[in-house]
Coordinates of C-alpha atoms in Angstrom, one line a residue:
M1 CA -118.5 -52.5 -31.9
N2 CA -119.8 -54.3 -34.5
L3 CA -119.7 -52.5 -37.9
N4 CA -121.7 -55.4 -39.3
G5 CA -123.8 -53.8 -41.9
E6 CA -123.6 -51.6 -45.1
W7 CA -120.5 -50.0 -46.9
E8 CA -120.0 -48.0 -50.3
L9 CA -117.4 -50.0 -52.7
F10 CA -115.7 -48.2 -54.9
L11 CA -114.8 -51.2 -57.6
E12 CA -111.6 -51.2 -59.2
K13 CA -111.1 -48.3 -57.4
T14 CA -107.4 -47.4 -55.4
P15 CA -107.8 -45.8 -52.2
E16 CA -106.4 -42.2 -53.9
Q17 CA -109.6 -42.8 -56.9
T18 CA -112.0 -43.1 -53.6
F19 CA -110.8 -40.0 -51.1
Y20 CA -111.2 -37.6 -54.4
L21 CA -114.6 -39.2 -55.4
T22 CA -115.9 -39.0 -52.1
D23 CA -114.7 -34.9 -52.1
K24 CA -117.0 -35.1 -55.0
N25 CA -119.5 -36.2 -53.2
T26 CA -119.8 -39.2 -55.7
P27 CA -121.9 -41.7 -55.5
A28 CA -119.9 -45.4 -54.7
D29 CA -120.8 -48.2 -57.4
F30 CA -122.2 -50.7 -54.6
I31 CA -123.8 -50.4 -50.6
V32 CA -122.9 -54.2 -50.4
T33 CA -123.7 -55.8 -47.1
V34 CA -120.6 -56.5 -44.2
P35 CA -118.7 -59.6 -44.3
N36 CA -120.0 -60.3 -47.5
E37 CA -118.4 -61.3 -51.0
W38 CA -118.0 -58.7 -53.3
N39 CA -118.6 -61.5 -56.0
K40 CA -122.2 -61.1 -57.4
Q41 CA -121.4 -57.0 -57.7
V42 CA -118.4 -57.8 -60.0
A43 CA -120.3 -59.8 -62.7
Q44 CA -123.4 -57.1 -62.3
A45 CA -120.3 -54.5 -63.2
G46 CA -120.1 -56.9 -66.5
L47 CA -116.3 -57.9 -64.8
S48 CA -114.4 -60.7 -64.6
S49 CA -115.8 -62.0 -61.2
P50 CA -114.3 -62.4 -58.5
V51 CA -109.7 -61.7 -59.6
T52 CA -110.5 -57.7 -59.1
Y53 CA -109.5 -55.1 -56.3
G54 CA -112.4 -52.1 -54.7
C55 CA -112.3 -50.2 -51.4
Y56 CA -114.3 -50.9 -48.9
R57 CA -115.9 -46.9 -46.6
F58 CA -117.4 -46.8 -43.9
V59 CA -118.1 -43.5 -41.6
C60 CA -118.3 -44.0 -37.5
H61 CA -119.8 -40.9 -36.3
D62 CA -120.4 -40.4 -32.0
L63 CA -116.6 -40.9 -31.4
I64 CA -114.8 -39.1 -28.8
P65 CA -112.4 -36.9 -30.0
G66 CA -108.3 -38.1 -28.4
F67 CA -109.7 -41.2 -27.3
R68 CA -107.7 -44.1 -28.3
Y69 CA -109.2 -46.7 -30.1
A70 CA -108.7 -49.3 -32.7
V71 CA -110.3 -50.7 -35.2
H72 CA -110.3 -55.2 -35.0
T73 CA -109.8 -58.5 -38.7
K74 CA -109.9 -61.4 -37.1
E75 CA -108.9 -62.7 -40.6
S76 CA -107.6 -60.1 -43.3
P77 CA -110.3 -60.4 -46.2
G78 CA -109.8 -60.7 -50.2
T79 CA -105.9 -62.8 -50.5
S80 CA -104.5 -59.1 -49.9
C81 CA -105.4 -55.8 -48.1
A82 CA -104.4 -52.8 -46.4
V83 CA -106.5 -50.6 -44.1
F84 CA -107.4 -46.3 -44.1
V85 CA -109.3 -45.2 -41.0
N86 CA -109.5 -40.4 -41.9
R87 CA -107.0 -41.2 -44.8
T88 CA -103.6 -42.8 -42.9
L89 CA -102.6 -45.5 -43.5
L90 CA -102.4 -47.7 -40.2
G91 CA -101.3 -51.1 -42.3
Q92 CA -101.7 -54.0 -44.9
A93 CA -101.7 -58.1 -45.1
G94 CA -99.9 -58.7 -48.6
N95 CA -99.3 -55.8 -51.0
P96 CA -103.6 -54.8 -52.7
Y97 CA -101.4 -51.9 -55.3
A98 CA -99.2 -54.9 -57.7
M99 CA -103.1 -55.3 -59.1
T100 CA -103.1 -51.2 -59.4
A101 CA -100.2 -51.3 -61.1
K102 CA -100.3 -50.9 -65.4
N103 CA -98.1 -53.7 -65.8
Y104 CA -99.8 -55.9 -64.1
T105 CA -99.4 -59.1 -66.1
Q106 CA -99.4 -62.3 -64.0
K107 CA -101.9 -64.7 -64.2
P108 CA -104.4 -65.9 -61.6
N109 CA -103.4 -69.8 -61.9
H110 CA -99.3 -68.3 -61.3
Y111 CA -97.0 -69.8 -59.4
G112 CA -94.3 -66.2 -58.6
P113 CA -94.3 -64.4 -55.4
S114 CA -96.9 -63.8 -53.3
H115 CA -98.7 -60.5 -53.3
S116 CA -101.2 -62.0 -50.4
K117 CA -101.4 -62.8 -47.0
S118 CA -104.0 -63.9 -44.7
M119 CA -104.2 -62.4 -40.7
P120 CA -105.6 -61.3 -38.0
L121 CA -106.0 -57.4 -38.3
Y122 CA -105.6 -55.2 -35.2
F123 CA -104.7 -51.8 -35.5
E124 CA -105.7 -48.0 -33.1
F125 CA -106.3 -45.2 -34.0
T126 CA -107.8 -41.5 -33.3
P127 CA -111.1 -39.7 -34.0
D128 CA -111.3 -36.8 -35.6
N129 CA -112.2 -33.3 -34.2
N130 CA -115.5 -34.2 -34.8
G131 CA -115.2 -37.6 -33.1
D132 CA -115.7 -39.0 -36.6
A133 CA -113.5 -42.3 -38.5
E134 CA -113.5 -42.7 -42.2
I135 CA -112.5 -46.6 -42.4
I136 CA -111.7 -48.1 -45.6
F137 CA -110.0 -51.4 -46.2
F138 CA -108.2 -51.4 -49.7
V139 CA -108.5 -54.6 -50.6
A140 CA -106.4 -56.7 -54.0
N141 CA -107.9 -59.8 -54.4
Y142 CA -105.7 -62.1 -56.4
Y143 CA -107.1 -66.2 -56.6
Y144 CA -109.9 -66.5 -54.5
R145 CA -113.1 -67.8 -55.5
K146 CA -114.6 -65.6 -54.0
G147 CA -114.0 -61.6 -53.2
G148 CA -114.5 -58.3 -50.4
L149 CA -114.8 -58.2 -46.5
W150 CA -115.8 -61.4 -46.5
D151 CA -115.1 -61.2 -42.3
S152 CA -116.6 -58.6 -39.7
V153 CA -115.2 -55.8 -38.4
Y154 CA -115.0 -54.5 -34.9
V155 CA -114.0 -51.2 -33.4
G156 CA -114.5 -49.9 -30.1
P157 CA -112.0 -48.8 -27.2
A158 CA -108.5 -50.3 -28.1
K159 CA -108.2 -51.4 -24.9
A160 CA -111.9 -53.7 -24.9
I161 CA -110.7 -55.0 -28.1
W162 CA -107.3 -56.0 -27.3
H163 CA -108.1 -57.5 -24.9
Q164 CA -111.0 -58.9 -26.6
N165 CA -107.7 -60.2 -29.3
I166 CA -105.4 -61.5 -26.8
V167 CA -109.0 -63.8 -24.6
T168 CA -109.7 -65.7 -28.6
L169 CA -105.9 -65.6 -29.2
I170 CA -105.1 -67.8 -25.9
F171 CA -108.2 -70.2 -26.0
F172 CA -108.1 -71.4 -30.2
C173 CA -104.0 -71.7 -28.9
I174 CA -105.3 -74.0 -26.0
V175 CA -107.6 -75.8 -28.0
I176 CA -105.0 -76.3 -31.0
G177 CA -102.2 -77.4 -27.9
S178 CA -104.7 -79.9 -26.7
L179 CA -105.9 -81.2 -30.2
L180 CA -101.5 -81.9 -31.0
F181 CA -101.1 -83.3 -28.0
T182 CA -104.1 -85.9 -28.5
G183 CA -102.7 -86.4 -31.8
M184 CA -99.5 -87.1 -31.5
L185 CA -100.6 -89.2 -27.5
N186 CA -102.3 -91.9 -30.3
L187 CA -99.3 -92.2 -32.8
V188 CA -97.3 -93.1 -29.7
Q189 CA -99.9 -94.9 -28.5
F190 CA -99.8 -96.7 -32.6
A191 CA -96.3 -96.7 -32.6
L192 CA -95.9 -99.6 -29.3
N193 CA -99.2 -101.5 -30.7
K194 CA -98.2 -101.3 -34.8
N195 CA -101.5 -103.9 -34.8
R196 CA -103.9 -100.9 -33.0
T197 CA -104.4 -98.9 -36.2
E198 CA -107.4 -96.5 -34.1
Y199 CA -104.5 -94.4 -32.6
F200 CA -103.3 -93.9 -36.0
Y201 CA -106.4 -92.3 -37.8
L202 CA -107.6 -90.7 -34.5
G203 CA -104.1 -88.8 -34.3
I204 CA -103.7 -88.4 -37.9
A205 CA -108.2 -87.0 -37.4
S206 CA -106.0 -84.7 -34.1
L207 CA -104.1 -83.3 -36.0
A208 CA -105.4 -82.0 -38.5
F209 CA -108.0 -80.3 -36.8
A210 CA -105.6 -78.9 -34.5
I211 CA -104.0 -77.1 -38.4
R212 CA -108.2 -76.5 -39.1
I213 CA -108.7 -74.2 -35.7
A214 CA -104.9 -72.6 -36.6
T215 CA -105.2 -71.6 -39.9
A216 CA -109.8 -71.4 -40.4
S217 CA -111.6 -67.7 -38.9
Y218 CA -109.1 -66.8 -36.1
C219 CA -105.6 -67.1 -38.5
S220 CA -103.2 -68.1 -34.7
L221 CA -101.3 -69.9 -36.9
D222 CA -100.0 -66.4 -38.6
I223 CA -98.7 -65.3 -35.4
F224 CA -96.0 -67.4 -35.5
F225 CA -95.2 -67.7 -38.4
P226 CA -95.9 -64.4 -40.2
G227 CA -94.2 -64.7 -43.1
L228 CA -97.0 -67.4 -43.6
T229 CA -98.6 -66.2 -47.0
A230 CA -102.2 -66.5 -47.9
E231 CA -101.7 -69.4 -50.7
L232 CA -100.0 -72.2 -48.2
K233 CA -102.6 -71.1 -45.6
L234 CA -105.3 -72.1 -47.9
K235 CA -103.5 -75.7 -48.4
L236 CA -103.5 -76.0 -45.0
E237 CA -106.3 -74.7 -44.1
M238 CA -107.6 -77.4 -46.8
I239 CA -106.1 -80.6 -45.5
P240 CA -108.4 -81.2 -43.2
M241 CA -111.0 -81.3 -45.2
W242 CA -110.1 -85.1 -47.0
V243 CA -107.5 -85.7 -44.3
V244 CA -110.6 -85.4 -41.4
P245 CA -113.0 -87.5 -43.3
V246 CA -110.7 -90.1 -44.6
A247 CA -109.8 -91.4 -41.2
I248 CA -113.3 -90.7 -39.6
L249 CA -114.3 -92.9 -42.0
Q250 CA -111.4 -95.7 -41.8
L251 CA -111.8 -95.1 -37.7
I252 CA -115.4 -96.4 -37.6
F253 CA -114.7 -99.5 -39.9
L254 CA -111.5 -100.6 -37.9
I255 CA -114.3 -100.9 -34.9
Y256 CA -117.4 -102.4 -36.6
P257 CA -116.2 -103.9 -39.7
S258 CA -118.3 -104.9 -42.6
N259 CA -116.4 -105.1 -45.4
N260 CA -118.2 -108.3 -46.4
R261 CA -121.5 -106.9 -46.0
T262 CA -123.5 -106.3 -49.8
I263 CA -125.0 -102.9 -50.8
L264 CA -128.2 -103.4 -53.4
F265 CA -126.1 -105.5 -55.4
P266 CA -124.6 -109.4 -54.6
F267 CA -121.1 -107.9 -55.7
L268 CA -121.2 -105.0 -54.8
R269 CA -119.9 -104.8 -51.1
E270 CA -118.9 -101.9 -48.3
I271 CA -115.5 -102.1 -48.2
H272 CA -115.8 -101.1 -52.4
I273 CA -118.0 -97.9 -51.8
R274 CA -115.7 -97.6 -49.1
C275 CA -112.2 -97.6 -52.0
V276 CA -113.7 -94.9 -54.2
L277 CA -115.0 -92.6 -52.0
F278 CA -111.1 -92.5 -50.9
I279 CA -109.7 -92.5 -54.0
V280 CA -111.5 -89.5 -55.2
E281 CA -111.9 -87.8 -51.5
L282 CA -107.6 -88.1 -51.3
A283 CA -107.2 -87.2 -55.9
L284 CA -108.9 -84.3 -55.0
G285 CA -107.4 -82.6 -51.3
I286 CA -103.8 -84.2 -52.7
A287 CA -104.7 -81.9 -56.4
S288 CA -106.0 -79.2 -53.4
F289 CA -102.3 -79.6 -51.9
I290 CA -100.2 -79.2 -55.4
L291 CA -101.7 -77.3 -57.5
P292 CA -101.3 -73.6 -57.3
A293 CA -103.6 -71.4 -55.2
W294 CA -105.8 -70.0 -57.9
Y295 CA -107.4 -74.0 -58.4
T296 CA -106.9 -75.5 -55.0
S297 CA -109.5 -71.9 -54.0
R298 CA -111.4 -73.9 -56.7
L299 CA -111.7 -77.1 -55.4
I300 CA -113.0 -76.6 -52.7
P301 CA -116.5 -76.9 -53.5
P302 CA -116.6 -80.7 -54.7
L303 CA -114.4 -81.1 -51.4
Q304 CA -117.1 -79.4 -49.2
I305 CA -119.5 -81.4 -50.9
M306 CA -117.3 -84.8 -50.8
L307 CA -117.5 -83.7 -47.2
F308 CA -121.2 -83.7 -46.5
V309 CA -121.5 -87.3 -49.1
F310 CA -117.8 -88.8 -45.8
A311 CA -120.2 -87.0 -43.1
F312 CA -123.7 -88.0 -44.5
Y313 CA -122.4 -91.9 -45.3
I314 CA -121.2 -92.1 -41.2
L315 CA -123.7 -90.6 -39.9
I316 CA -125.8 -93.3 -41.1
Y317 CA -123.7 -95.5 -40.4
A318 CA -123.7 -94.7 -36.8
A319 CA -127.1 -94.8 -36.9
Y320 CA -127.6 -97.9 -38.5
N321 CA -124.4 -99.4 -35.9
I322 CA -127.4 -98.2 -32.7
A323 CA -130.9 -99.5 -35.2
Q324 CA -127.9 -102.6 -34.6
H325 CA -127.1 -102.5 -30.0
K326 CA -123.9 -102.7 -32.0
R327 CA -121.9 -102.1 -28.5
Y328 CA -120.2 -98.2 -28.4
S329 CA -122.8 -96.8 -31.4
V330 CA -124.3 -94.9 -28.7
Y331 CA -119.8 -93.0 -28.9
N332 CA -119.5 -92.7 -31.9
F333 CA -123.7 -91.7 -32.8
L334 CA -122.8 -88.7 -30.1
S335 CA -119.5 -87.8 -31.1
F336 CA -120.2 -87.1 -34.4
F337 CA -123.5 -86.0 -33.8
T338 CA -121.8 -82.5 -31.4
I339 CA -119.9 -82.8 -34.4
A340 CA -123.1 -81.6 -36.8
L341 CA -124.4 -79.6 -33.9
G342 CA -120.5 -77.2 -34.0
G343 CA -120.7 -76.5 -37.9
I344 CA -124.2 -75.7 -37.5
I345 CA -123.3 -73.4 -34.7
D346 CA -120.0 -72.3 -36.5
I347 CA -122.4 -71.5 -39.6
I348 CA -124.4 -68.9 -37.4
H349 CA -121.1 -67.4 -35.9
Q350 CA -120.7 -66.4 -40.0
S351 CA -123.6 -65.5 -40.5
S352 CA -124.3 -63.7 -37.2
K353 CA -120.6 -62.7 -35.5
D354 CA -122.3 -59.8 -33.2
L355 CA -124.6 -62.4 -31.2
I356 CA -122.5 -65.0 -30.6
S357 CA -119.1 -63.2 -31.3
I358 CA -116.3 -66.6 -30.8
P359 CA -116.1 -69.3 -32.8
T360 CA -117.1 -72.5 -31.0
L361 CA -116.5 -75.2 -33.9
P362 CA -112.8 -75.4 -31.8
F363 CA -114.6 -76.3 -28.3
F364 CA -117.1 -79.0 -29.9
I365 CA -113.7 -80.8 -32.7
L366 CA -111.9 -81.0 -28.8
V367 CA -114.9 -83.1 -26.9
F368 CA -115.3 -84.9 -30.8
V369 CA -112.3 -86.6 -29.9
I370 CA -112.5 -86.5 -25.7
V371 CA -115.6 -89.1 -26.6
Q372 CA -113.3 -90.8 -29.6
I373 CA -110.5 -91.3 -26.9
V374 CA -112.7 -92.6 -23.6
M375 CA -114.5 -94.9 -26.9
L376 CA -111.4 -96.9 -28.4
S377 CA -110.2 -97.0 -23.8
A378 CA -113.8 -99.0 -23.7
I379 CA -113.3 -100.8 -26.9
Q380 CA -109.2 -102.2 -25.5
N381 CA -110.4 -103.6 -22.5
D382 CA -113.2 -105.2 -23.4
I383 CA -110.9 -106.6 -26.6
S384 CA -108.6 -107.9 -24.0
K385 CA -110.7 -109.2 -22.2
E386 CA -112.8 -111.1 -24.7
T387 CA -109.0 -112.7 -26.5
I388 CA -107.9 -113.6 -23.3
S389 CA -111.9 -115.9 -22.9
G390 CA -112.3 -117.1 -26.2
S391 CA -108.2 -117.3 -27.6
G392 CA -108.5 -121.0 -28.3
D393 CA -112.3 -120.8 -30.8
L394 CA -111.4 -117.5 -31.6
K395 CA -107.6 -119.3 -33.9
K396 CA -110.1 -122.1 -35.4
L397 CA -112.7 -119.4 -36.4
N398 CA -109.1 -117.5 -37.9
D399 CA -107.7 -120.3 -39.5
A400 CA -110.9 -122.2 -41.6
Y401 CA -111.3 -118.4 -43.1
F402 CA -108.3 -117.9 -44.5
R403 CA -108.4 -121.0 -46.1
Y404 CA -111.6 -120.9 -47.4
V405 CA -110.9 -121.4 -51.5
P406 CA -113.9 -121.5 -53.8
E407 CA -116.3 -124.3 -54.2
E408 CA -115.7 -126.2 -57.8
F409 CA -112.3 -125.6 -56.7
L410 CA -112.5 -128.3 -54.7
S411 CA -113.3 -130.5 -56.9
L412 CA -111.1 -130.5 -59.4
I413 CA -108.2 -130.9 -56.7
H414 CA -111.0 -134.2 -55.2
K415 CA -111.6 -132.3 -52.3
D416 CA -114.8 -132.3 -50.2
S417 CA -113.9 -130.2 -47.9
I418 CA -112.4 -127.1 -47.1
V419 CA -110.7 -128.2 -43.9
K420 CA -109.8 -130.6 -46.3
T421 CA -107.7 -128.5 -47.6
K422 CA -103.8 -127.9 -47.1
L423 CA -100.8 -126.2 -48.9
G424 CA -99.0 -128.1 -52.4
D425 CA -102.4 -129.6 -53.1
Y426 CA -102.5 -129.8 -56.7
S427 CA -104.5 -131.6 -60.0
N428 CA -102.4 -132.2 -63.6
I429 CA -105.9 -131.5 -65.3
E430 CA -106.5 -131.0 -69.7
M431 CA -108.5 -128.0 -69.8
A432 CA -110.4 -125.4 -71.9
I433 CA -109.7 -122.3 -70.3
I434 CA -111.4 -118.6 -72.1
Y435 CA -109.4 -115.9 -71.4
S436 CA -112.0 -112.7 -73.0
T437 CA -112.1 -108.9 -72.2
A438 CA -115.1 -106.6 -71.7
N439 CA -114.0 -104.2 -73.5
I440 CA -117.0 -101.3 -72.9
S441 CA -117.9 -98.5 -74.7
F442 CA -119.1 -95.9 -72.9
D443 CA -120.9 -93.2 -74.4
D444 CA -119.1 -90.2 -72.4
K445 CA -115.3 -90.4 -74.3
A446 CA -113.7 -89.7 -70.4
P447 CA -115.7 -92.3 -67.8
K448 CA -115.6 -91.8 -64.0
L449 CA -114.0 -94.4 -62.1
E450 CA -117.1 -95.5 -60.7
E451 CA -119.1 -96.0 -63.9
R452 CA -116.3 -98.2 -65.6
F453 CA -116.2 -100.3 -62.0
R454 CA -120.3 -100.6 -61.8
A455 CA -120.2 -101.6 -65.7
F456 CA -117.6 -104.0 -65.2
N457 CA -120.0 -106.0 -62.9
E458 CA -122.4 -105.2 -65.0
Y459 CA -121.2 -107.0 -67.1
L460 CA -120.2 -110.3 -64.8
K461 CA -123.2 -110.4 -63.5
I462 CA -124.3 -111.3 -67.2
I463 CA -121.9 -113.8 -67.6
S464 CA -121.4 -115.8 -64.5
P465 CA -124.5 -117.4 -65.1
I466 CA -123.6 -118.6 -68.5
I467 CA -120.7 -120.5 -67.6
K468 CA -122.0 -122.0 -64.1
K469 CA -124.3 -123.3 -66.5
N470 CA -122.0 -124.6 -69.3
G471 CA -120.0 -126.5 -66.3
G472 CA -117.1 -124.0 -66.0
H473 CA -116.5 -121.4 -62.8
I474 CA -114.5 -117.9 -62.9
N475 CA -111.0 -118.4 -61.7
Q476 CA -109.5 -114.9 -62.2
I477 CA -110.9 -111.8 -62.8
L478 CA -108.9 -109.0 -63.5
N479 CA -108.4 -105.6 -65.0
G480 CA -111.6 -105.4 -67.1
S481 CA -110.5 -108.9 -68.5
F482 CA -111.6 -112.8 -66.6
I483 CA -110.2 -116.4 -67.1
A484 CA -112.9 -119.2 -67.0
L485 CA -112.1 -122.7 -66.9
F486 CA -113.9 -125.5 -68.3
P487 CA -113.2 -129.2 -66.8
E488 CA -115.4 -131.1 -69.1
S489 CA -115.2 -129.6 -73.0
A490 CA -114.2 -127.8 -75.7
T491 CA -117.3 -127.2 -76.9
N492 CA -119.4 -126.0 -73.2
A493 CA -116.6 -123.6 -73.3
V494 CA -117.3 -122.5 -77.1
K495 CA -121.2 -122.7 -76.0
A496 CA -120.7 -120.0 -73.1
S497 CA -118.5 -118.0 -75.7
I498 CA -121.2 -118.2 -77.8
E499 CA -123.6 -116.8 -75.3
I500 CA -121.6 -114.6 -73.7
S501 CA -121.2 -113.1 -77.2
D502 CA -125.7 -112.4 -77.5
K503 CA -125.8 -112.2 -74.4
A504 CA -123.4 -108.9 -75.4
Q505 CA -125.3 -107.8 -78.1
I506 CA -128.4 -107.8 -76.3
F507 CA -127.7 -106.1 -73.9
N508 CA -126.8 -103.3 -76.1
E509 CA -129.5 -103.2 -78.3
M510 CA -132.0 -103.9 -75.1
H511 CA -130.4 -101.1 -72.3
S512 CA -129.5 -98.1 -73.1
A513 CA -126.4 -97.8 -69.8
G514 CA -124.9 -95.3 -71.4
Y515 CA -122.4 -98.8 -72.5
N516 CA -121.8 -101.2 -74.5
F517 CA -119.8 -104.6 -73.7
N518 CA -118.5 -105.3 -76.8
P519 CA -116.5 -108.8 -75.4
K520 CA -113.3 -109.9 -77.0
I521 CA -112.8 -113.9 -76.2
G522 CA -110.1 -116.6 -77.4
I523 CA -110.3 -120.2 -76.3
H524 CA -107.3 -122.5 -76.4
F525 CA -107.1 -126.3 -74.6
G526 CA -104.1 -127.5 -72.6
K527 CA -102.3 -129.2 -69.8
M528 CA -102.9 -127.3 -66.4
I529 CA -102.2 -128.3 -62.9
I530 CA -104.2 -126.5 -60.5
G531 CA -103.6 -125.9 -57.3
T532 CA -103.1 -123.7 -53.8
V533 CA -99.4 -122.2 -53.2
G534 CA -98.9 -119.3 -51.2
V535 CA -97.9 -120.1 -46.7
E536 CA -100.0 -122.3 -44.4
D537 CA -102.1 -120.0 -42.6
S538 CA -102.9 -118.2 -46.0
L539 CA -103.6 -120.4 -49.8
H540 CA -104.3 -119.4 -52.9
E541 CA -105.9 -120.5 -55.9
T542 CA -103.1 -121.3 -59.2
I543 CA -102.9 -122.0 -62.8
I544 CA -99.3 -123.0 -63.3
S545 CA -98.8 -123.3 -67.2
E546 CA -98.9 -122.2 -70.4
T547 CA -102.1 -122.9 -71.5
V548 CA -103.5 -119.9 -69.6
N549 CA -100.5 -117.6 -71.6
T550 CA -101.3 -119.0 -74.8
A551 CA -105.0 -118.0 -74.1
S552 CA -104.6 -114.2 -73.6
R553 CA -102.3 -114.0 -77.0
I554 CA -105.5 -115.8 -78.7
Q555 CA -107.8 -113.3 -77.1
E556 CA -105.2 -110.5 -78.1
Q557 CA -105.9 -111.0 -81.3
C558 CA -109.8 -110.2 -81.4
D559 CA -111.7 -107.6 -82.5
C560 CA -114.6 -107.1 -80.3
Q561 CA -117.1 -109.1 -80.5
K562 CA -114.8 -111.4 -81.6
I563 CA -114.8 -115.0 -80.7
I564 CA -111.2 -116.8 -81.4
I565 CA -110.4 -120.3 -81.2
S566 CA -106.3 -122.8 -81.0
E567 CA -106.3 -125.2 -83.2
S568 CA -106.4 -127.5 -80.5
A569 CA -109.5 -125.5 -79.3
E570 CA -111.3 -126.9 -82.0
E571 CA -110.3 -130.6 -82.0
N572 CA -111.5 -131.0 -78.8
L573 CA -114.6 -129.8 -80.4
S574 CA -117.7 -132.7 -80.2
E575 CA -117.8 -133.6 -84.4
E576 CA -122.1 -132.4 -84.0
F577 CA -121.3 -129.4 -82.5
K578 CA -118.6 -128.6 -84.9
T579 CA -121.3 -129.5 -87.9
S580 CA -123.1 -125.5 -86.2
L581 CA -120.8 -123.7 -86.3
T582 CA -118.7 -121.2 -88.8
L583 CA -114.5 -121.8 -89.0
T584 CA -112.3 -119.3 -91.1
G585 CA -108.8 -120.3 -90.5
L586 CA -106.8 -117.2 -89.6
E587 CA -103.1 -115.8 -89.7
P588 CA -100.9 -118.3 -87.6
I589 CA -99.2 -116.4 -84.4
Y590 CA -96.2 -117.4 -82.5
V591 CA -96.4 -117.9 -79.2
K592 CA -93.3 -118.0 -76.7
G593 CA -92.3 -121.3 -75.6
K594 CA -93.2 -122.7 -79.1
E595 CA -91.3 -123.4 -82.3
K596 CA -94.3 -123.9 -84.4
P597 CA -96.4 -121.4 -85.0
L598 CA -100.3 -121.4 -83.0
K599 CA -103.5 -122.1 -85.7
L600 CA -106.7 -119.9 -84.3
Y601 CA -110.1 -120.1 -86.0
E602 CA -112.8 -117.3 -86.0
L603 CA -115.7 -118.4 -85.1
N604 CA -119.5 -117.4 -85.8
K605 CA -122.8 -119.6 -86.0
K606 CA -124.3 -120.9 -89.3
K607 CA -127.1 -118.6 -89.9
N608 CA -129.6 -121.6 -91.5
S609 CA -128.1 -124.2 -89.6
K610 CA -131.1 -127.2 -88.1
K611 CA -129.7 -126.9 -84.4
E612 CA -130.0 -122.6 -84.4
D613 CA -133.8 -123.0 -86.0
K614 CA -134.5 -126.0 -82.7

């Protein structure tokens, strides 16, 4: 018999107080539905929800006197509880009485001794001579964000309940064992072939699924580790919530690489979105494992939101691959659809456990892993065939791809084709260099990483055409900064800097994006060697010169919305262009490697110059 239904709830009453009140026919504080949480009832009473305690009471009638019955739940309620039948203590999980002590002062986020435990409950009893059984669950919730009797309570003949308990345990053990075997098999495959990282991620996902099945709904892990506290069980139960999404997303992108595909904007690539999702998810997950359980339980909602984001992203991407007629895309969609269907059925199980008495999510997870293994086997087989037949063309394509260098760089080293570049190509040239920091200020004093990322990309979107128009190109993009080279003249570098400053000011005045650009720009002119370094199969553009470091030091002297140029840059400005500028001498600075101090000038346009009027 499933006792889902209405129970009496005596809030912040010990079992002894509950016995006394019921003997006096005193009504309960609330009549509540089980399974459910008591959060609403606690809040209505004006108490701090949900860290409190109370007694749930239900009376079973028309039982057979002297017959052996049992009471059973797949997971103990709250974070600690004790079970009474006809006012006899049958057993408990953790120590719910600690909270009732007058001197109890332990903080919910305390690292001290645990009073909590989460485990399946099974206790046998016999009804009284009238065939009645008064069942009381004394629940204490020490840290969890929800409290109360949140699982179904089963009462029936002891033999039938015990049989049901054993069948459930065996079923869970089979699924957990299969997932553990699958996970270890994939990790061994990865250890034998480090290039097949798909096996690593599938192995990690399988092991994480095994942890989820061992701790959620029916905590079978407690049977093998009786000392497992509820705090540690909660942390283990949450591991799959942040490990599995990352592993599956990485798995699907290994199968269908799309790092170079842009989304919405030319500068926003799919790999950028994936990296941001990974950082947020892993940060939440690691925090949930390190922080005390009181904080861990409150990280469940954001982790659930991230889980939904990952699931939506993965399903949309899987559907997109089907629409593009990509190989194996049906495998992926079926496996992820299986997980989604399993989640829906699990929700039905949680809300109506008399309709579906056994959790089915483990079965769907196992089907998911099997489909993924079949798909990886098919992929490996096809890749082996394609590698043998097309190894020659693939080698040429990879050689050309990894030797790719920017078009502007080719002209500086006097090459007209990428394939003609080689290790050690260089050019000794005098150039103007801009070293600039965006210095983005946000309305929100604590902007998120995604906001900083989007703002800096917006800044690059504004300044890149300006630099290109004035004959320069961006050589490096640093953390909120960039280096731009101007091989034609220092005049072009100054013109670009002025326009960048003006564009930033216009942006700040015309837009309400939640942030402002306040660029700091340093300009220097000098000799430098630009060329290719690295190894034969991986070439990189680089600049070797003190000019770069000097430009960086000049930029460090700037205030926001300021442009400072060195003496060598000033000397290389055209005389006609100088007449449109106001150059204010600044205090010289010493630069490492230079004996004489470096003269600097702050640069401004003349407001009433004829050049500006035109």
